[in-house]
Every structure is written in structure tokens, then in C-alpha cells.
Short mmCIF file of C-alpha atoms in Angstrom, two decimals:
data_model
loop_
_atom_site.label_atom_id
_atom_site.label_comp_id
_atom_site.label_asym_id
_atom_site.label_seq_id
_atom_site.Cartn_x
_atom_site.Cartn_y
_atom_site.Cartn_z
CA THR A 1 0.00 0.00 0.00
CA GLY A 2 1.02 3.63 -0.15
CA SER A 3 -0.26 6.88 -1.61
CA GLN A 4 0.33 10.60 -1.60
CA HIS A 5 -1.45 10.77 1.77
CA THR A 6 -0.32 7.54 3.48
CA ALA A 7 2.97 5.79 4.15
CA GLY A 8 3.58 2.62 2.15
CA SER A 9 3.42 -0.69 3.94
CA ILE A 10 3.52 -4.44 3.56
CA GLU A 11 0.31 -6.16 4.60
CA ILE A 12 -0.19 -9.85 5.32
CA TRP A 13 -3.62 -11.26 4.47
CA LYS A 14 -5.10 -14.66 5.26
CA LYS A 15 -7.74 -16.40 3.18
CA SER A 16 -10.39 -18.32 5.12
CA SER A 17 -12.17 -21.44 3.93
CA ASP A 18 -15.10 -19.29 2.76
CA THR A 19 -12.69 -17.34 0.50
CA GLN A 20 -12.80 -14.17 2.62
CA PHE A 21 -9.52 -12.32 3.03
CA THR A 22 -8.61 -10.76 6.38
CA ARG A 23 -5.56 -8.62 7.07
CA ILE A 24 -3.65 -10.26 9.95
CA SER A 25 -0.59 -8.01 10.21
CA THR A 26 1.26 -5.01 8.83
CA PRO A 27 4.86 -5.81 9.66
CA VAL A 28 6.61 -2.97 7.78
CA VAL A 29 5.80 0.64 6.97
CA ASN A 30 7.77 3.38 5.20
CA ARG A 31 8.90 6.37 7.22
CA GLU A 32 7.36 8.74 4.67
CA LYS A 33 4.16 9.10 2.67
CA GLY A 34 4.08 8.16 -0.97
CA TYR A 35 5.50 5.54 -3.26
CA ALA A 36 6.53 2.24 -1.72
CA ALA A 37 8.47 -0.47 -3.56
CA PHE A 38 9.02 -3.29 -1.14
CA ASN A 39 9.15 -6.09 -3.74
CA PRO A 40 8.70 -8.71 -1.01
CA SER A 41 9.74 -12.31 -1.49
CA ILE A 42 8.65 -15.06 0.89
CA ALA A 43 9.60 -18.68 1.53
CA VAL A 44 8.19 -21.18 4.02
CA ASP A 45 10.46 -23.68 5.74
CA SER A 46 9.74 -27.17 7.12
CA GLN A 47 8.62 -25.68 10.47
CA ASN A 48 6.12 -23.43 8.65
CA TYR A 49 8.14 -20.32 9.48
CA ILE A 50 7.61 -17.57 6.91
CA HIS A 51 10.84 -15.87 5.78
CA MET A 52 10.55 -12.50 4.03
CA LEU A 53 13.04 -10.37 2.10
CA ALA A 54 11.94 -6.84 1.20
CA LEU A 55 13.47 -3.75 -0.38
CA VAL A 56 12.57 -0.49 1.36
CA HIS A 57 12.41 2.45 -1.05
CA GLU A 58 12.28 5.93 0.49
CA GLY A 59 13.31 9.48 -0.32
CA THR A 60 11.92 10.86 -3.53
CA ASN A 61 12.18 14.57 -4.24
CA ASP A 62 13.40 16.96 -6.96
CA GLU A 63 16.93 15.59 -6.47
CA GLY A 64 16.09 11.98 -7.23
CA TYR A 65 13.89 8.95 -6.97
CA GLY A 66 14.84 6.44 -4.28
CA LEU A 67 17.44 8.42 -2.40
CA TYR A 68 17.46 5.71 0.28
CA GLN A 69 17.08 1.98 -0.27
CA ALA A 70 17.58 -0.85 2.19
CA LEU A 71 17.17 -4.61 2.22
CA ILE A 72 15.45 -6.10 5.24
CA TYR A 73 14.74 -9.63 6.43
CA LEU A 74 11.84 -10.73 8.65
CA VAL A 75 10.62 -14.09 9.90
CA SER A 76 7.25 -15.11 11.31
CA LYS A 77 6.93 -18.24 13.42
CA ASP A 78 3.14 -18.04 13.80
CA GLY A 79 1.73 -17.85 10.28
CA GLY A 80 2.30 -14.15 9.69
CA TYR A 81 0.67 -12.71 12.81
CA THR A 82 3.91 -11.54 14.44
CA TRP A 83 7.37 -10.91 13.02
CA GLU A 84 10.97 -10.67 14.17
CA ASN A 85 14.22 -9.62 12.53
CA ALA A 86 17.31 -11.73 11.83
CA LYS A 87 18.62 -11.10 15.36
CA GLY A 88 15.42 -12.49 16.92
CA LYS A 89 14.08 -9.08 18.00
CA LYS A 90 10.27 -9.16 18.09
CA LEU A 91 8.81 -6.34 16.04
CA GLY A 92 5.60 -4.48 16.69
CA SER A 93 3.11 -3.73 13.96
CA TYR A 94 4.18 -1.00 11.58
CA ALA A 95 7.91 -1.37 12.16
CA ASP A 96 10.06 0.84 9.96
CA VAL A 97 13.41 0.08 8.38
CA GLU A 98 15.27 1.41 11.42
CA GLU A 99 13.38 -0.87 13.80
CA VAL A 100 13.83 -3.93 11.58
CA GLY A 101 17.52 -3.26 10.97
CA PRO A 102 18.63 -3.38 7.33
CA PHE A 103 21.33 -5.79 6.24
CA TYR A 104 22.25 -3.71 3.18
CA GLU A 105 21.76 0.01 2.52
CA GLY A 106 22.04 2.02 -0.67
CA GLY A 107 20.10 4.44 -2.82
CA LEU A 108 20.88 7.37 -5.04
CA SER A 109 22.22 9.42 -2.13
CA SER A 110 24.95 6.81 -1.67
CA ASN A 111 25.43 6.13 -5.41
CA VAL A 112 24.23 2.50 -5.16
CA VAL A 113 20.94 1.40 -6.68
CA VAL A 114 19.77 -1.81 -4.99
CA THR A 115 17.64 -4.46 -6.68
CA SER A 116 16.11 -7.05 -4.40
CA GLY A 117 16.21 -10.70 -5.23
CA VAL A 118 14.48 -13.57 -3.51
CA VAL A 119 14.60 -15.43 -0.23
CA VAL A 120 14.72 -19.22 -0.29
CA VAL A 121 15.17 -21.84 2.39
CA SER A 122 17.83 -24.54 2.28
CA PRO A 123 17.06 -28.18 3.17
CA ALA A 124 18.50 -27.33 6.62
CA ASP A 125 15.93 -24.49 7.00
CA THR A 126 18.61 -21.82 6.57
CA ALA A 127 17.47 -18.56 4.97
CA LEU A 128 19.34 -17.63 1.78
CA VAL A 129 18.94 -14.36 -0.15
CA ASN A 130 20.27 -12.78 -3.29
CA PHE A 131 20.35 -9.19 -4.52
CA SER A 132 22.22 -6.97 -6.93
CA THR A 133 23.63 -3.47 -6.80
CA GLN A 134 24.59 -0.96 -9.45
CA ALA A 135 26.64 2.19 -9.10
CA SER A 136 24.30 4.95 -10.25
CA ASP A 137 27.05 6.90 -11.99
CA GLU A 138 28.50 4.02 -14.03
CA LEU A 139 27.44 0.75 -15.61
CA VAL A 140 28.95 -1.63 -13.07
CA SER A 141 26.74 -4.05 -11.21
CA ASP A 142 27.42 -6.68 -8.58
CA PHE A 143 25.47 -9.77 -7.54
CA TYR A 144 25.46 -11.10 -3.96
CA VAL A 145 24.30 -14.28 -2.25
CA GLY A 146 23.80 -14.30 1.51
CA GLU A 147 23.15 -16.92 4.16
CA LEU A 148 21.77 -16.31 7.64
CA LYS A 149 24.05 -18.08 10.12
CA ASN A 150 23.57 -17.70 13.87
CA SER A 151 21.57 -14.46 13.46
CA ASN A 152 24.23 -12.89 11.21
CA TRP A 153 24.32 -12.55 7.45
CA GLU A 154 27.33 -13.82 5.52
CA PHE A 155 27.56 -12.48 1.96
CA ILE A 156 29.62 -13.47 -1.01
CA ARG A 157 29.97 -11.30 -4.09
CA VAL A 158 29.22 -13.85 -6.77
CA GLY A 159 29.81 -11.88 -9.92
CA ASN A 160 29.34 -8.70 -11.85
CA ASP A 161 28.30 -7.56 -15.30
CA ARG A 162 31.84 -8.03 -16.59
CA GLY A 163 31.39 -11.80 -16.43
CA VAL A 164 33.63 -12.40 -13.40
CA PHE A 165 32.15 -15.06 -11.12
CA ASP A 166 33.34 -16.57 -7.90
CA GLY A 167 34.21 -20.22 -8.58
CA ARG A 168 32.32 -21.45 -5.49
CA PHE A 169 28.94 -20.84 -7.18
#
């Protein structure tokens, strides 16, 4: 959601057996009114935990579009009703990027355009993410893969647009 008069947010809806949809949570909200581009990706593990990757897009004015961007990770252990961040901190409804704690920050103000990827779950129920970045003043992009280990993200730069790839992937 998001409009000229409201801050953008991610909403979680549940469909009942009679096909009615009910909003059960709003885990993330922008810190400003207007356009929101969260591009959320979700994956469900063997314990039915919901893992979410989202791109927060904020800061649009006469100077640029998307002055601040950040990638965030959330997990719900109760079907989407409540959420916590990668460190296990329980989040209230309408948490913003600061409360969640981004694992990667960029945007035009820092010369790095961020493109979110997807979250997947390994057979060991480990969260894995990917994303790419591009310097806004040149045509150089990078691609990253990350794994959540013991509440910390470990990232590897896999490759870039020049065709250089890390041999481990």
C-alpha cells in the first residue's frame, strides 16, 4: 500500500475457507508518505516459518527517486501474525526500516541502486537471499548471495556484469 497521503506498507492477508480475506498483520511501513516499492519475497520452511526479504524504497524529491534503499529480512513463526528480525528481535506492527535493521543500505544518495532478489530456504531451513547493486554513476553491477548463520548474514559477491564469477557458485 502507499499513496500521496499515506505511508507505504507491507500487509499480510489470510484467506479463510469461505474465500474471505482478512488482514492479519502489517509488519513494515515506510517512514514517509508516498511511493513504496518493497518487492517482497517469501519462503516457508519445514517448520512453517515464513521468511521475508523486502526492499525499502524511500526518499523521492526533486533531487532523485529512491534516495534511500535498504534490504530487510523478517521471519514469522506463527503464520504471519507476528514478526521478528534476523537477530530475533520481536517487532511491533508498523515497524520501519530502522526498527527492523537493514542488512544492506544504498540508494541514489549513496550512489548505489539496490535491486532485491528472492529469499529461499535450504534443506536445513537456513534462509538464503540474493540481490544486486549498481553504481548509479557508471554501468557496473554486482550480484550477492547471503546466508543467515547464527543471526548474522554472511555475503559473497558472486559476480558482476563483466562476467567475473566466484568459482564457489
